[in-house]
PDB file of C-alpha atoms in Angstrom:
ATOM      1  CA  MET A 177       0.000   0.000   0.000  1.00 88.00           C
ATOM      2  CA  PHE A 178       1.207   3.514  -0.761  1.00 95.00           C
ATOM      3  CA  GLU A 179      -0.160   7.025  -0.298  1.00 97.00           C
ATOM      4  CA  VAL A 180      -1.903   9.106  -2.949  1.00 98.00           C
ATOM      5  CA  VAL A 181      -3.901  12.330  -2.931  1.00 98.00           C
ATOM      6  CA  VAL A 182      -7.476  12.847  -4.070  1.00 98.00           C
ATOM      7  CA  ARG A 183      -7.274  15.370  -6.911  1.00 97.00           C
ATOM      8  CA  THR A 184     -10.944  15.258  -7.930  1.00 96.00           C
ATOM      9  CA  ALA A 185     -14.092  13.999  -6.240  1.00 97.00           C
ATOM     10  CA  ALA A 186     -17.139  14.716  -8.371  1.00 96.00           C
ATOM     11  CA  PRO A 187     -20.489  13.131  -9.252  1.00 96.00           C
ATOM     12  CA  VAL A 188     -20.713  11.520 -12.711  1.00 96.00           C
ATOM     13  CA  ALA A 189     -24.231  10.042 -12.342  1.00 96.00           C
ATOM     14  CA  ASP A 190     -26.932   9.786  -9.705  1.00 96.00           C
ATOM     15  CA  GLY A 191     -25.275   8.188  -6.682  1.00 95.00           C
ATOM     16  CA  VAL A 192     -21.947   7.684  -8.465  1.00 97.00           C
ATOM     17  CA  LYS A 193     -18.809   9.633  -7.555  1.00 97.00           C
ATOM     18  CA  LEU A 194     -15.653   9.764  -9.649  1.00 97.00           C
ATOM     19  CA  LEU A 195     -12.356   9.917  -7.754  1.00 98.00           C
ATOM     20  CA  GLU A 196      -9.086  10.933  -9.405  1.00 97.00           C
ATOM     21  CA  LEU A 197      -6.012   9.896  -7.438  1.00 97.00           C
ATOM     22  CA  VAL A 198      -2.496  11.263  -7.971  1.00 97.00           C
ATOM     23  CA  THR A 199       0.878  11.112  -6.245  1.00 96.00           C
ATOM     24  CA  ALA A 200       1.706  14.003  -3.932  1.00 94.00           C
ATOM     25  CA  ASP A 201       4.957  14.767  -5.787  1.00 94.00           C
ATOM     26  CA  GLY A 202       3.524  14.508  -9.294  1.00 93.00           C
ATOM     27  CA  ARG A 203       5.368  11.323 -10.220  1.00 94.00           C
ATOM     28  CA  PRO A 204       3.686   8.734 -12.454  1.00 95.00           C
ATOM     29  CA  LEU A 205       1.706   5.944 -10.843  1.00 96.00           C
ATOM     30  CA  PRO A 206       2.399   2.259 -11.500  1.00 95.00           C
ATOM     31  CA  PRO A 207       1.181   1.097 -14.935  1.00 95.00           C
ATOM     32  CA  PHE A 208      -2.131  -0.682 -15.370  1.00 95.00           C
ATOM     33  CA  VAL A 209      -3.927  -2.717 -18.005  1.00 95.00           C
ATOM     34  CA  ALA A 210      -7.590  -3.204 -18.839  1.00 96.00           C
ATOM     35  CA  GLY A 211      -9.428  -5.104 -16.109  1.00 94.00           C
ATOM     36  CA  ASP A 212      -7.047  -4.017 -13.342  1.00 95.00           C
ATOM     37  CA  HIS A 213      -8.296  -2.765  -9.996  1.00 94.00           C
ATOM     38  CA  ILE A 214      -6.780  -1.064  -6.981  1.00 95.00           C
ATOM     39  CA  VAL A 215      -7.584  -1.557  -3.320  1.00 93.00           C
ATOM     40  CA  VAL A 216      -8.366   1.658  -1.442  1.00 96.00           C
ATOM     41  CA  GLU A 217      -7.938   1.809   2.328  1.00 94.00           C
ATOM     42  CA  LEU A 218     -10.937   3.692   3.701  1.00 93.00           C
ATOM     43  CA  GLY A 219     -10.544   2.993   7.406  1.00 88.00           C
ATOM     44  CA  ALA A 220      -9.433   0.395   9.909  1.00 83.00           C
ATOM     45  CA  ARG A 221     -10.117  -2.997   8.308  1.00 85.00           C
ATOM     46  CA  LEU A 222     -12.127  -1.157   5.663  1.00 90.00           C
ATOM     47  CA  ARG A 223     -10.715  -1.718   2.193  1.00 91.00           C
ATOM     48  CA  ARG A 224     -12.517  -1.867  -1.109  1.00 91.00           C
ATOM     49  CA  SER A 225     -11.485  -2.808  -4.649  1.00 91.00           C
ATOM     50  CA  TYR A 226     -12.327  -0.447  -7.496  1.00 94.00           C
ATOM     51  CA  SER A 227     -11.751  -0.971 -11.209  1.00 95.00           C
ATOM     52  CA  LEU A 228      -9.431   1.495 -12.937  1.00 96.00           C
ATOM     53  CA  ILE A 229     -11.168   3.547 -15.599  1.00 95.00           C
ATOM     54  CA  GLY A 230      -9.776   5.007 -18.791  1.00 89.00           C
ATOM     55  CA  PRO A 231      -7.036   4.195 -21.290  1.00 91.00           C
ATOM     56  CA  PRO A 232      -4.529   1.690 -19.854  1.00 90.00           C
ATOM     57  CA  CYS A 233      -1.044   3.160 -19.844  1.00 84.00           C
ATOM     58  CA  ALA A 234       2.518   2.581 -18.684  1.00 80.00           C
ATOM     59  CA  ASP A 235       2.950   6.015 -17.083  1.00 81.00           C
ATOM     60  CA  ALA A 236      -0.413   6.935 -15.571  1.00 89.00           C
ATOM     61  CA  MET A 237      -0.412  10.404 -14.042  1.00 94.00           C
ATOM     62  CA  ALA A 238      -3.766   9.732 -12.346  1.00 96.00           C
ATOM     63  CA  TYR A 239      -5.998   6.801 -11.496  1.00 97.00           C
ATOM     64  CA  ARG A 240      -9.757   7.156 -12.018  1.00 97.00           C
ATOM     65  CA  VAL A 241     -12.250   5.050 -10.062  1.00 97.00           C
ATOM     66  CA  ALA A 242     -16.009   5.389  -9.681  1.00 97.00           C
ATOM     67  CA  VAL A 243     -17.980   4.437  -6.590  1.00 96.00           C
ATOM     68  CA  ALA A 244     -21.730   3.834  -6.380  1.00 95.00           C
ATOM     69  CA  LEU A 245     -23.200   4.931  -3.049  1.00 94.00           C
ATOM     70  CA  ASN A 246     -24.851   2.138  -1.080  1.00 89.00           C
ATOM     71  CA  PRO A 247     -26.267   3.584   2.170  1.00 88.00           C
ATOM     72  CA  ALA A 248     -27.335   0.087   3.275  1.00 79.00           C
ATOM     73  CA  GLY A 249     -23.882  -1.406   2.733  1.00 78.00           C
ATOM     74  CA  ARG A 250     -21.031  -2.002   5.163  1.00 77.00           C
ATOM     75  CA  GLY A 251     -19.559   1.497   4.988  1.00 86.00           C
ATOM     76  CA  GLY A 252     -17.102   1.331   2.110  1.00 90.00           C
ATOM     77  CA  SER A 253     -19.050   3.400  -0.398  1.00 93.00           C
ATOM     78  CA  ILE A 254     -20.075   5.915   2.269  1.00 95.00           C
ATOM     79  CA  ALA A 255     -16.430   6.434   3.230  1.00 95.00           C
ATOM     80  CA  ALA A 256     -15.398   6.739  -0.417  1.00 96.00           C
ATOM     81  CA  HIS A 257     -18.097   9.324  -1.119  1.00 97.00           C
ATOM     82  CA  ALA A 258     -16.888  11.347   1.873  1.00 96.00           C
ATOM     83  CA  LEU A 259     -13.401  11.773   0.374  1.00 97.00           C
ATOM     84  CA  GLN A 260     -12.546  15.333  -0.603  1.00 97.00           C
ATOM     85  CA  PRO A 261      -9.916  16.894  -2.906  1.00 97.00           C
ATOM     86  CA  GLY A 262      -6.598  17.223  -1.124  1.00 97.00           C
ATOM     87  CA  GLN A 263      -7.233  14.296   1.192  1.00 97.00           C
ATOM     88  CA  SER A 264      -4.657  11.487   1.351  1.00 97.00           C
ATOM     89  CA  VAL A 265      -5.534   7.808   1.106  1.00 97.00           C
ATOM     90  CA  ARG A 266      -3.542   4.599   0.849  1.00 96.00           C
ATOM     91  CA  ILE A 267      -3.975   2.335  -2.151  1.00 96.00           C
ATOM     92  CA  SER A 268      -2.476  -0.871  -3.522  1.00 93.00           C
ATOM     93  CA  PRO A 269      -0.677  -1.161  -6.842  1.00 94.00           C
ATOM     94  CA  PRO A 270      -2.945  -2.278  -9.702  1.00 94.00           C
ATOM     95  CA  ALA A 271      -3.834  -5.958  -9.797  1.00 90.00           C
ATOM     96  CA  SER A 272      -5.658  -8.035 -12.364  1.00 87.00           C
ATOM     97  CA  GLY A 273      -8.857  -9.754 -11.343  1.00 81.00           C
ATOM     98  CA  PHE A 274     -10.766  -9.402 -14.623  1.00 91.00           C
ATOM     99  CA  PRO A 275      -8.168  -9.601 -17.404  1.00 93.00           C
ATOM    100  CA  LEU A 276      -8.953  -8.775 -21.000  1.00 96.00           C
ATOM    101  CA  VAL A 277      -7.859 -11.451 -23.471  1.00 95.00           C
ATOM    102  CA  ARG A 278      -6.288 -10.220 -26.704  1.00 95.00           C
ATOM    103  CA  THR A 279      -7.920 -12.108 -29.541  1.00 93.00           C
ATOM    104  CA  ALA A 280      -8.953 -11.640 -33.153  1.00 92.00           C
ATOM    105  CA  ALA A 281     -12.380 -12.976 -32.230  1.00 94.00           C
ATOM    106  CA  PRO A 282     -15.146 -10.556 -31.209  1.00 95.00           C
ATOM    107  CA  THR A 283     -15.301  -9.394 -27.598  1.00 97.00           C
ATOM    108  CA  ILE A 284     -18.773  -9.003 -26.090  1.00 97.00           C
ATOM    109  CA  LEU A 285     -19.050  -6.784 -22.998  1.00 98.00           C
ATOM    110  CA  ILE A 286     -22.197  -6.820 -20.830  1.00 98.00           C
ATOM    111  CA  ALA A 287     -22.467  -4.349 -17.949  1.00 97.00           C
ATOM    112  CA  GLY A 288     -25.121  -3.412 -15.409  1.00 96.00           C
ATOM    113  CA  GLY A 289     -25.028  -0.246 -13.314  1.00 95.00           C
ATOM    114  CA  ILE A 290     -21.659   0.416 -11.719  1.00 95.00           C
ATOM    115  CA  GLY A 291     -20.445  -2.759 -13.433  1.00 95.00           C
ATOM    116  CA  ILE A 292     -19.609  -0.488 -16.361  1.00 97.00           C
ATOM    117  CA  THR A 293     -16.373   0.647 -14.667  1.00 96.00           C
ATOM    118  CA  PRO A 294     -14.030  -2.161 -15.818  1.00 96.00           C
ATOM    119  CA  MET A 295     -15.582  -2.039 -19.293  1.00 96.00           C
ATOM    120  CA  VAL A 296     -14.424   1.541 -19.921  1.00 96.00           C
ATOM    121  CA  ALA A 297     -10.750   0.549 -19.853  1.00 96.00           C
ATOM    122  CA  MET A 298     -11.564  -2.564 -21.885  1.00 96.00           C
ATOM    123  CA  VAL A 299     -13.178  -0.524 -24.654  1.00 96.00           C
ATOM    124  CA  HIS A 300     -10.185   1.834 -24.728  1.00 95.00           C
ATOM    125  CA  GLN A 301      -7.857  -1.161 -24.999  1.00 95.00           C
ATOM    126  CA  LEU A 302      -9.897  -2.929 -27.675  1.00 95.00           C
ATOM    127  CA  MET A 303      -9.934   0.282 -29.700  1.00 93.00           C
ATOM    128  CA  ALA A 304      -6.152   0.532 -29.396  1.00 93.00           C
ATOM    129  CA  TRP A 305      -5.841  -3.080 -30.611  1.00 94.00           C
ATOM    130  CA  ALA A 306      -8.285  -2.403 -33.468  1.00 93.00           C
ATOM    131  CA  ALA A 307     -10.145  -5.478 -32.199  1.00 94.00           C
ATOM    132  CA  PRO A 308     -13.884  -6.084 -32.801  1.00 94.00           C
ATOM    133  CA  TRP A 309     -16.117  -5.408 -29.789  1.00 96.00           C
ATOM    134  CA  ARG A 310     -19.709  -4.860 -28.732  1.00 96.00           C
ATOM    135  CA  LEU A 311     -20.847  -3.286 -25.467  1.00 97.00           C
ATOM    136  CA  HIS A 312     -24.290  -3.793 -23.899  1.00 97.00           C
ATOM    137  CA  TYR A 313     -24.865  -1.408 -20.974  1.00 97.00           C
ATOM    138  CA  ALA A 314     -27.960  -1.649 -18.760  1.00 97.00           C
ATOM    139  CA  PHE A 315     -28.932   0.955 -16.150  1.00 96.00           C
ATOM    140  CA  ARG A 316     -31.925   2.172 -14.156  1.00 94.00           C
ATOM    141  CA  SER A 317     -32.286   5.526 -15.945  1.00 95.00           C
ATOM    142  CA  PRO A 318     -30.184   7.883 -18.092  1.00 95.00           C
ATOM    143  CA  ALA A 319     -29.417   9.956 -14.991  1.00 95.00           C
ATOM    144  CA  ALA A 320     -27.951   6.879 -13.286  1.00 94.00           C
ATOM    145  CA  ALA A 321     -25.718   5.910 -16.236  1.00 96.00           C
ATOM    146  CA  ALA A 322     -22.040   6.847 -15.908  1.00 96.00           C
ATOM    147  CA  PHE A 323     -19.547   7.330 -18.779  1.00 95.00           C
ATOM    148  CA  VAL A 324     -22.173   7.088 -21.533  1.00 94.00           C
ATOM    149  CA  ASP A 325     -20.752  10.001 -23.547  1.00 92.00           C
ATOM    150  CA  GLU A 326     -17.238   8.555 -23.345  1.00 91.00           C
ATOM    151  CA  LEU A 327     -18.346   5.081 -24.422  1.00 92.00           C
ATOM    152  CA  VAL A 328     -20.636   6.260 -27.215  1.00 87.00           C
ATOM    153  CA  GLY A 329     -17.826   8.496 -28.462  1.00 88.00           C
ATOM    154  CA  LEU A 330     -15.424   5.558 -28.545  1.00 85.00           C
ATOM    155  CA  GLY A 331     -17.930   3.564 -30.566  1.00 79.00           C
ATOM    156  CA  SER A 332     -18.787   6.393 -32.957  1.00 79.00           C
ATOM    157  CA  ARG A 333     -16.655   4.909 -35.727  1.00 77.00           C
ATOM    158  CA  ASP A 334     -18.773   1.749 -35.564  1.00 80.00           C
ATOM    159  CA  PRO A 335     -22.451   2.624 -35.075  1.00 75.00           C
ATOM    160  CA  GLY A 336     -24.084   0.020 -32.878  1.00 80.00           C
ATOM    161  CA  ALA A 337     -20.901  -0.952 -31.071  1.00 92.00           C
ATOM    162  CA  ALA A 338     -22.289   0.494 -27.830  1.00 93.00           C
ATOM    163  CA  SER A 339     -25.918  -0.361 -27.040  1.00 94.00           C
ATOM    164  CA  LEU A 340     -27.746   1.243 -24.105  1.00 96.00           C
ATOM    165  CA  TYR A 341     -30.590  -0.369 -22.136  1.00 96.00           C
ATOM    166  CA  PRO A 342     -32.395   1.855 -19.594  1.00 96.00           C
ATOM    167  CA  ASP A 343     -35.043   0.099 -17.503  1.00 96.00           C
ATOM    168  CA  ASP A 344     -38.602   0.479 -18.779  1.00 94.00           C
ATOM    169  CA  ALA A 345     -41.224   2.733 -17.202  1.00 92.00           C
ATOM    170  CA  ALA A 346     -42.127   0.009 -14.713  1.00 92.00           C
ATOM    171  CA  GLY A 347     -38.485  -0.380 -13.631  1.00 91.00           C
ATOM    172  CA  ARG A 348     -37.964  -3.679 -15.439  1.00 93.00           C
ATOM    173  CA  PRO A 349     -34.644  -4.398 -17.182  1.00 93.00           C
ATOM    174  CA  THR A 350     -34.779  -4.221 -20.975  1.00 96.00           C
ATOM    175  CA  LEU A 351     -31.490  -6.034 -21.658  1.00 96.00           C
ATOM    176  CA  ASP A 352     -31.932  -9.671 -22.698  1.00 97.00           C
ATOM    177  CA  VAL A 353     -28.740 -11.383 -21.545  1.00 97.00           C
ATOM    178  CA  ALA A 354     -29.683 -14.777 -22.953  1.00 97.00           C
ATOM    179  CA  LYS A 355     -30.293 -13.358 -26.437  1.00 97.00           C
ATOM    180  CA  ILE A 356     -26.993 -11.460 -26.447  1.00 97.00           C
ATOM    181  CA  VAL A 357     -25.137 -14.627 -25.500  1.00 97.00           C
ATOM    182  CA  SER A 358     -26.993 -16.799 -28.011  1.00 96.00           C
ATOM    183  CA  ASP A 359     -26.345 -14.270 -30.787  1.00 95.00           C
ATOM    184  CA  ALA A 360     -22.617 -14.059 -30.017  1.00 95.00           C
ATOM    185  CA  PRO A 361     -20.209 -15.781 -32.427  1.00 94.00           C
ATOM    186  CA  ALA A 362     -19.010 -19.165 -31.182  1.00 92.00           C
ATOM    187  CA  ASP A 363     -15.431 -17.946 -30.815  1.00 94.00           C
ATOM    188  CA  ALA A 364     -16.327 -14.718 -28.980  1.00 96.00           C
ATOM    189  CA  HIS A 365     -15.025 -13.888 -25.520  1.00 97.00           C
ATOM    190  CA  LEU A 366     -17.874 -12.789 -23.263  1.00 98.00           C
ATOM    191  CA  TYR A 367     -17.462 -10.501 -20.241  1.00 98.00           C
ATOM    192  CA  CYS A 368     -20.089  -9.529 -17.675  1.00 97.00           C
ATOM    193  CA  CYS A 369     -20.026  -7.287 -14.612  1.00 96.00           C
ATOM    194  CA  GLY A 370     -23.175  -6.250 -12.808  1.00 94.00           C
ATOM    195  CA  PRO A 371     -25.697  -7.154 -10.117  1.00 91.00           C
ATOM    196  CA  GLU A 372     -26.286 -10.754  -9.154  1.00 90.00           C
ATOM    197  CA  PRO A 373     -29.448 -11.361 -11.243  1.00 92.00           C
ATOM    198  CA  MET A 374     -27.574 -10.260 -14.364  1.00 95.00           C
ATOM    199  CA  LEU A 375     -24.584 -12.456 -13.536  1.00 94.00           C
ATOM    200  CA  ASP A 376     -26.830 -15.435 -12.804  1.00 93.00           C
ATOM    201  CA  ALA A 377     -28.586 -14.993 -16.156  1.00 96.00           C
ATOM    202  CA  PHE A 378     -25.247 -14.589 -17.913  1.00 96.00           C
ATOM    203  CA  LEU A 379     -23.698 -17.721 -16.421  1.00 94.00           C
ATOM    204  CA  ASP A 380     -26.835 -19.729 -17.123  1.00 95.00           C
ATOM    205  CA  ALA A 381     -26.795 -18.584 -20.759  1.00 96.00           C
ATOM    206  CA  CYS A 382     -23.097 -19.435 -21.069  1.00 96.00           C
ATOM    207  CA  ARG A 383     -23.368 -23.061 -19.898  1.00 93.00           C
ATOM    208  CA  ALA A 384     -22.647 -24.385 -23.377  1.00 89.00           C
ATOM    209  CA  HIS A 385     -19.695 -22.058 -23.933  1.00 90.00           C
ATOM    210  CA  ASP A 386     -16.042 -22.817 -23.370  1.00 90.00           C
ATOM    211  CA  GLU A 387     -15.266 -21.781 -19.759  1.00 88.00           C
ATOM    212  CA  ARG A 388     -12.095 -20.089 -20.992  1.00 91.00           C
ATOM    213  CA  ARG A 389     -14.175 -17.651 -23.056  1.00 95.00           C
ATOM    214  CA  VAL A 390     -16.529 -16.664 -20.235  1.00 95.00           C
ATOM    215  CA  HIS A 391     -15.408 -13.949 -17.801  1.00 94.00           C
ATOM    216  CA  ILE A 392     -17.255 -12.329 -14.886  1.00 93.00           C
ATOM    217  CA  GLU A 393     -16.560  -9.826 -12.148  1.00 91.00           C
ATOM    218  CA  ARG A 394     -18.837  -9.411  -9.168  1.00 84.00           C
ATOM    219  CA  PHE A 395     -19.657  -6.490  -6.927  1.00 71.00           C
ATOM    220  CA  ALA A 396     -21.903  -6.277  -3.902  1.00 52.00           C
ATOM    221  CA  ALA A 397     -25.253  -5.017  -5.152  1.00 38.00           C
ATOM    222  CA  PRO A 398     -27.410  -3.078  -2.642  1.00 35.00           C
ATOM    223  CA  ASP A 399     -29.671  -6.061  -1.909  1.00 41.00           C
ATOM    224  CA  ASP A 400     -26.897  -8.674  -1.730  1.00 39.00           C
ATOM    225  CA  THR A 401     -26.326 -10.750   1.366  1.00 37.00           C
ATOM    226  CA  PRO A 402     -22.566 -10.739   1.980  1.00 39.00           C
ATOM    227  CA  ILE A 403     -21.211 -14.234   1.471  1.00 40.00           C
ATOM    228  CA  SER A 404     -18.946 -13.976   4.512  1.00 41.00           C
ATOM    229  CA  THR A 405     -21.914 -13.541   6.886  1.00 39.00           C
ATOM    230  CA  ASP A 406     -23.321 -16.948   5.971  1.00 43.00           C
ATOM    231  CA  ARG A 407     -21.752 -18.877   8.835  1.00 41.00           C
ATOM    232  CA  SER A 408     -24.141 -21.841   8.687  1.00 46.00           C
ATOM    233  CA  GLY A 409     -21.846 -24.419   7.101  1.00 49.00           C
ATOM    234  CA  PRO A 410     -21.338 -27.873   8.592  1.00 49.00           C
ATOM    235  CA  HIS A 411     -17.938 -26.929  10.045  1.00 51.00           C
ATOM    236  CA  GLU A 412     -18.816 -23.590  11.666  1.00 54.00           C
ATOM    237  CA  ASP A 413     -19.228 -25.098  15.137  1.00 59.00           C
ATOM    238  CA  GLN A 414     -15.617 -26.278  15.402  1.00 77.00           C
ATOM    239  CA  HIS A 415     -12.290 -24.574  15.882  1.00 86.00           C
ATOM    240  CA  LEU A 416      -9.913 -24.517  12.957  1.00 94.00           C
ATOM    241  CA  THR A 417      -6.130 -24.405  13.249  1.00 95.00           C
ATOM    242  CA  VAL A 418      -4.306 -22.607  10.464  1.00 96.00           C
ATOM    243  CA  GLN A 419      -0.563 -23.117  10.121  1.00 95.00           C
ATOM    244  CA  LEU A 420       1.459 -20.483   8.292  1.00 95.00           C
ATOM    245  CA  ALA A 421       3.866 -22.446   6.121  1.00 95.00           C
ATOM    246  CA  ARG A 422       6.556 -19.763   5.901  1.00 94.00           C
ATOM    247  CA  SER A 423       6.901 -19.121   9.635  1.00 95.00           C
ATOM    248  CA  GLY A 424       5.387 -22.273  11.111  1.00 93.00           C
ATOM    249  CA  ARG A 425       3.110 -20.130  13.262  1.00 94.00           C
ATOM    250  CA  MET A 426      -0.165 -21.725  14.379  1.00 95.00           C
ATOM    251  CA  ILE A 427      -3.322 -19.570  14.386  1.00 95.00           C
ATOM    252  CA  SER A 428      -6.554 -20.681  16.045  1.00 94.00           C
ATOM    253  CA  VAL A 429      -9.738 -19.726  14.201  1.00 94.00           C
ATOM    254  CA  ALA A 430     -12.775 -19.746  16.453  1.00 92.00           C
ATOM    255  CA  PRO A 431     -16.269 -20.832  15.405  1.00 87.00           C
ATOM    256  CA  GLN A 432     -18.113 -18.017  13.596  1.00 85.00           C
ATOM    257  CA  GLU A 433     -14.755 -16.319  12.869  1.00 90.00           C
ATOM    258  CA  SER A 434     -13.169 -16.039   9.435  1.00 92.00           C
ATOM    259  CA  ILE A 435      -9.582 -17.061   8.770  1.00 95.00           C
ATOM    260  CA  LEU A 436      -8.875 -13.480   7.705  1.00 94.00           C
ATOM    261  CA  GLU A 437     -10.234 -12.065  10.965  1.00 91.00           C
ATOM    262  CA  ALA A 438      -8.109 -14.483  12.991  1.00 93.00           C
ATOM    263  CA  LEU A 439      -4.968 -13.606  11.027  1.00 94.00           C
ATOM    264  CA  LEU A 440      -5.527  -9.863  11.401  1.00 91.00           C
ATOM    265  CA  ASP A 441      -6.220 -10.254  15.134  1.00 91.00           C
ATOM    266  CA  ALA A 442      -2.931 -12.163  15.385  1.00 92.00           C
ATOM    267  CA  GLY A 443      -1.058  -9.261  13.795  1.00 90.00           C
ATOM    268  CA  GLU A 444      -0.411 -10.910  10.433  1.00 92.00           C
ATOM    269  CA  SER A 445      -0.198  -8.660   7.378  1.00 87.00           C
ATOM    270  CA  VAL A 446      -2.303 -10.149   4.569  1.00 90.00           C
ATOM    271  CA  ASP A 447      -3.998  -8.740   1.491  1.00 88.00           C
ATOM    272  CA  PHE A 448      -7.757  -8.248   1.637  1.00 87.00           C
ATOM    273  CA  SER A 449     -10.473  -5.963   0.386  1.00 82.00           C
ATOM    274  CA  CYS A 450     -14.169  -6.874   0.150  1.00 81.00           C
ATOM    275  CA  MET A 451     -14.208  -9.333   3.097  1.00 83.00           C
ATOM    276  CA  GLU A 452     -17.117 -11.185   1.497  1.00 80.00           C
ATOM    277  CA  GLY A 453     -15.608 -13.437  -1.145  1.00 86.00           C
ATOM    278  CA  ILE A 454     -16.218 -11.450  -4.330  1.00 83.00           C
ATOM    279  CA  CYS A 455     -12.980  -9.604  -5.151  1.00 83.00           C
ATOM    280  CA  GLY A 456     -10.223 -12.216  -4.931  1.00 84.00           C
ATOM    281  CA  SER A 457      -7.766  -9.961  -3.075  1.00 85.00           C
ATOM    282  CA  CYS A 458      -7.258 -12.442  -0.231  1.00 92.00           C
ATOM    283  CA  ARG A 459      -6.700 -15.475  -2.450  1.00 93.00           C
ATOM    284  CA  THR A 460      -4.155 -17.701  -0.696  1.00 96.00           C
ATOM    285  CA  ARG A 461      -2.434 -20.907  -1.746  1.00 96.00           C
ATOM    286  CA  VAL A 462      -3.367 -24.017   0.247  1.00 96.00           C
ATOM    287  CA  VAL A 463      -0.397 -26.230   1.110  1.00 96.00           C
ATOM    288  CA  GLU A 464      -2.280 -28.879   3.108  1.00 95.00           C
ATOM    289  CA  GLY A 465      -5.911 -29.475   4.008  1.00 95.00           C
ATOM    290  CA  ILE A 466      -9.199 -29.354   2.139  1.00 95.00           C
ATOM    291  CA  PRO A 467     -10.896 -25.957   1.731  1.00 94.00           C
ATOM    292  CA  GLU A 468     -14.626 -25.505   2.131  1.00 94.00           C
ATOM    293  CA  HIS A 469     -15.248 -22.875  -0.544  1.00 94.00           C
ATOM    294  CA  ARG A 470     -17.837 -20.132  -0.028  1.00 91.00           C
ATOM    295  CA  ASP A 471     -16.511 -17.485  -2.394  1.00 89.00           C
ATOM    296  CA  ALA A 472     -17.868 -16.234  -5.700  1.00 83.00           C
ATOM    297  CA  VAL A 473     -14.482 -15.986  -7.419  1.00 85.00           C
ATOM    298  CA  LEU A 474     -13.056 -19.446  -8.051  1.00 88.00           C
ATOM    299  CA  THR A 475     -14.186 -21.478 -11.041  1.00 83.00           C
ATOM    300  CA  ASP A 476     -15.461 -25.026 -10.644  1.00 84.00           C
ATOM    301  CA  SER A 477     -12.114 -26.410 -11.787  1.00 87.00           C
ATOM    302  CA  GLU A 478     -10.216 -24.204  -9.339  1.00 91.00           C
ATOM    303  CA  ARG A 479     -12.480 -25.354  -6.504  1.00 91.00           C
ATOM    304  CA  ALA A 480     -11.915 -28.975  -7.466  1.00 91.00           C
ATOM    305  CA  ALA A 481      -8.137 -28.458  -7.446  1.00 94.00           C
ATOM    306  CA  GLY A 482      -8.349 -27.395  -3.801  1.00 93.00           C
ATOM    307  CA  ASP A 483      -5.074 -25.465  -3.861  1.00 95.00           C
ATOM    308  CA  ALA A 484      -6.477 -21.970  -3.298  1.00 95.00           C
ATOM    309  CA  ILE A 485      -8.828 -20.387  -0.778  1.00 96.00           C
ATOM    310  CA  MET A 486     -10.432 -16.993  -0.139  1.00 94.00           C
ATOM    311  CA  ILE A 487      -9.596 -16.587   3.521  1.00 95.00           C
ATOM    312  CA  CYS A 488     -12.207 -13.886   4.100  1.00 92.00           C
ATOM    313  CA  CYS A 489     -15.142 -16.276   3.807  1.00 92.00           C
ATOM    314  CA  SER A 490     -14.086 -19.900   3.278  1.00 93.00           C
ATOM    315  CA  ARG A 491     -13.014 -22.406   5.925  1.00 92.00           C
ATOM    316  CA  ALA A 492     -11.946 -26.056   5.902  1.00 93.00           C
ATOM    317  CA  LYS A 493     -13.602 -29.451   5.706  1.00 92.00           C
ATOM    318  CA  GLY A 494     -11.322 -30.627   8.499  1.00 91.00           C
ATOM    319  CA  ASP A 495      -9.821 -28.960  11.559  1.00 92.00           C
ATOM    320  CA  ARG A 496      -6.523 -27.905  10.008  1.00 93.00           C
ATOM    321  CA  LEU A 497      -5.207 -25.965   7.018  1.00 96.00           C
ATOM    322  CA  VAL A 498      -1.635 -25.094   6.059  1.00 96.00           C
ATOM    323  CA  LEU A 499      -1.484 -21.868   4.058  1.00 96.00           C
ATOM    324  CA  ASP A 500       1.309 -20.349   2.020  1.00 96.00           C
ATOM    325  CA  ILE A 501       1.736 -17.347   4.307  1.00 96.00           C
TER     326      ILE A 501
END
């Protein structure tokens, strides 16, 4: 984590604030690529991941992120919206959780609400590659849609590249995810970021597609139940011992406590952000033991391999895990 300064904090849509972050001495920030995110430290044990917006570059003079306000959430968006120009915050270097694959095949981007943020950098990158793309962007109303002018402008050389789907007068979505997927060329790469109903529809529509061509990124929608609060699994009533492979240290994880919470309480420095199993920041290699997965990040094949765990929400099927920490 390193310190940056908020240069701009301004609304870009109803309930959405754009933050521009720069170094205090004017030096370039670490490079980023399409699909990268940064983790922003917003308070004690309060970190959130935000997708980087804009043209990927090797010498970024500013990072742009956008945050949708969720008054019913766990405080991250409220803290982000309270940031003011001139204020210092700590952030992580860019990391890839939603990488864009370079391919000659078409790229289909599907976004809902604030899920548009990673797509902005992707469109910039696809344009730079002169690669074929189509964007489908759903939102509640035109006033709630961020970055429309930028995206439509990028697609101006190819009318129809960016399609917009405001909800109808009754508040029902007008975007048909299943049709978009079924109409996509067989070799297309498909990306989706949005609320859970959209992601569920997308994954259901993609069942017949090659898993390697299907890409999703999740965020906590206002009506989501955080995965990490579901402590009703069959192993929640027993203690878990976690051994740190690098130091040999033994950490006891109490019932109803996450591995991440136990490690932080023990003074260990580990990466984390969402604390609910949707961002992948706390992904940790499993050396011994069998994870009980409760995240929304790992694929079925990664779960079956059993060599990685999201320590913010998952536990173990036994009473012991050895982690590569």
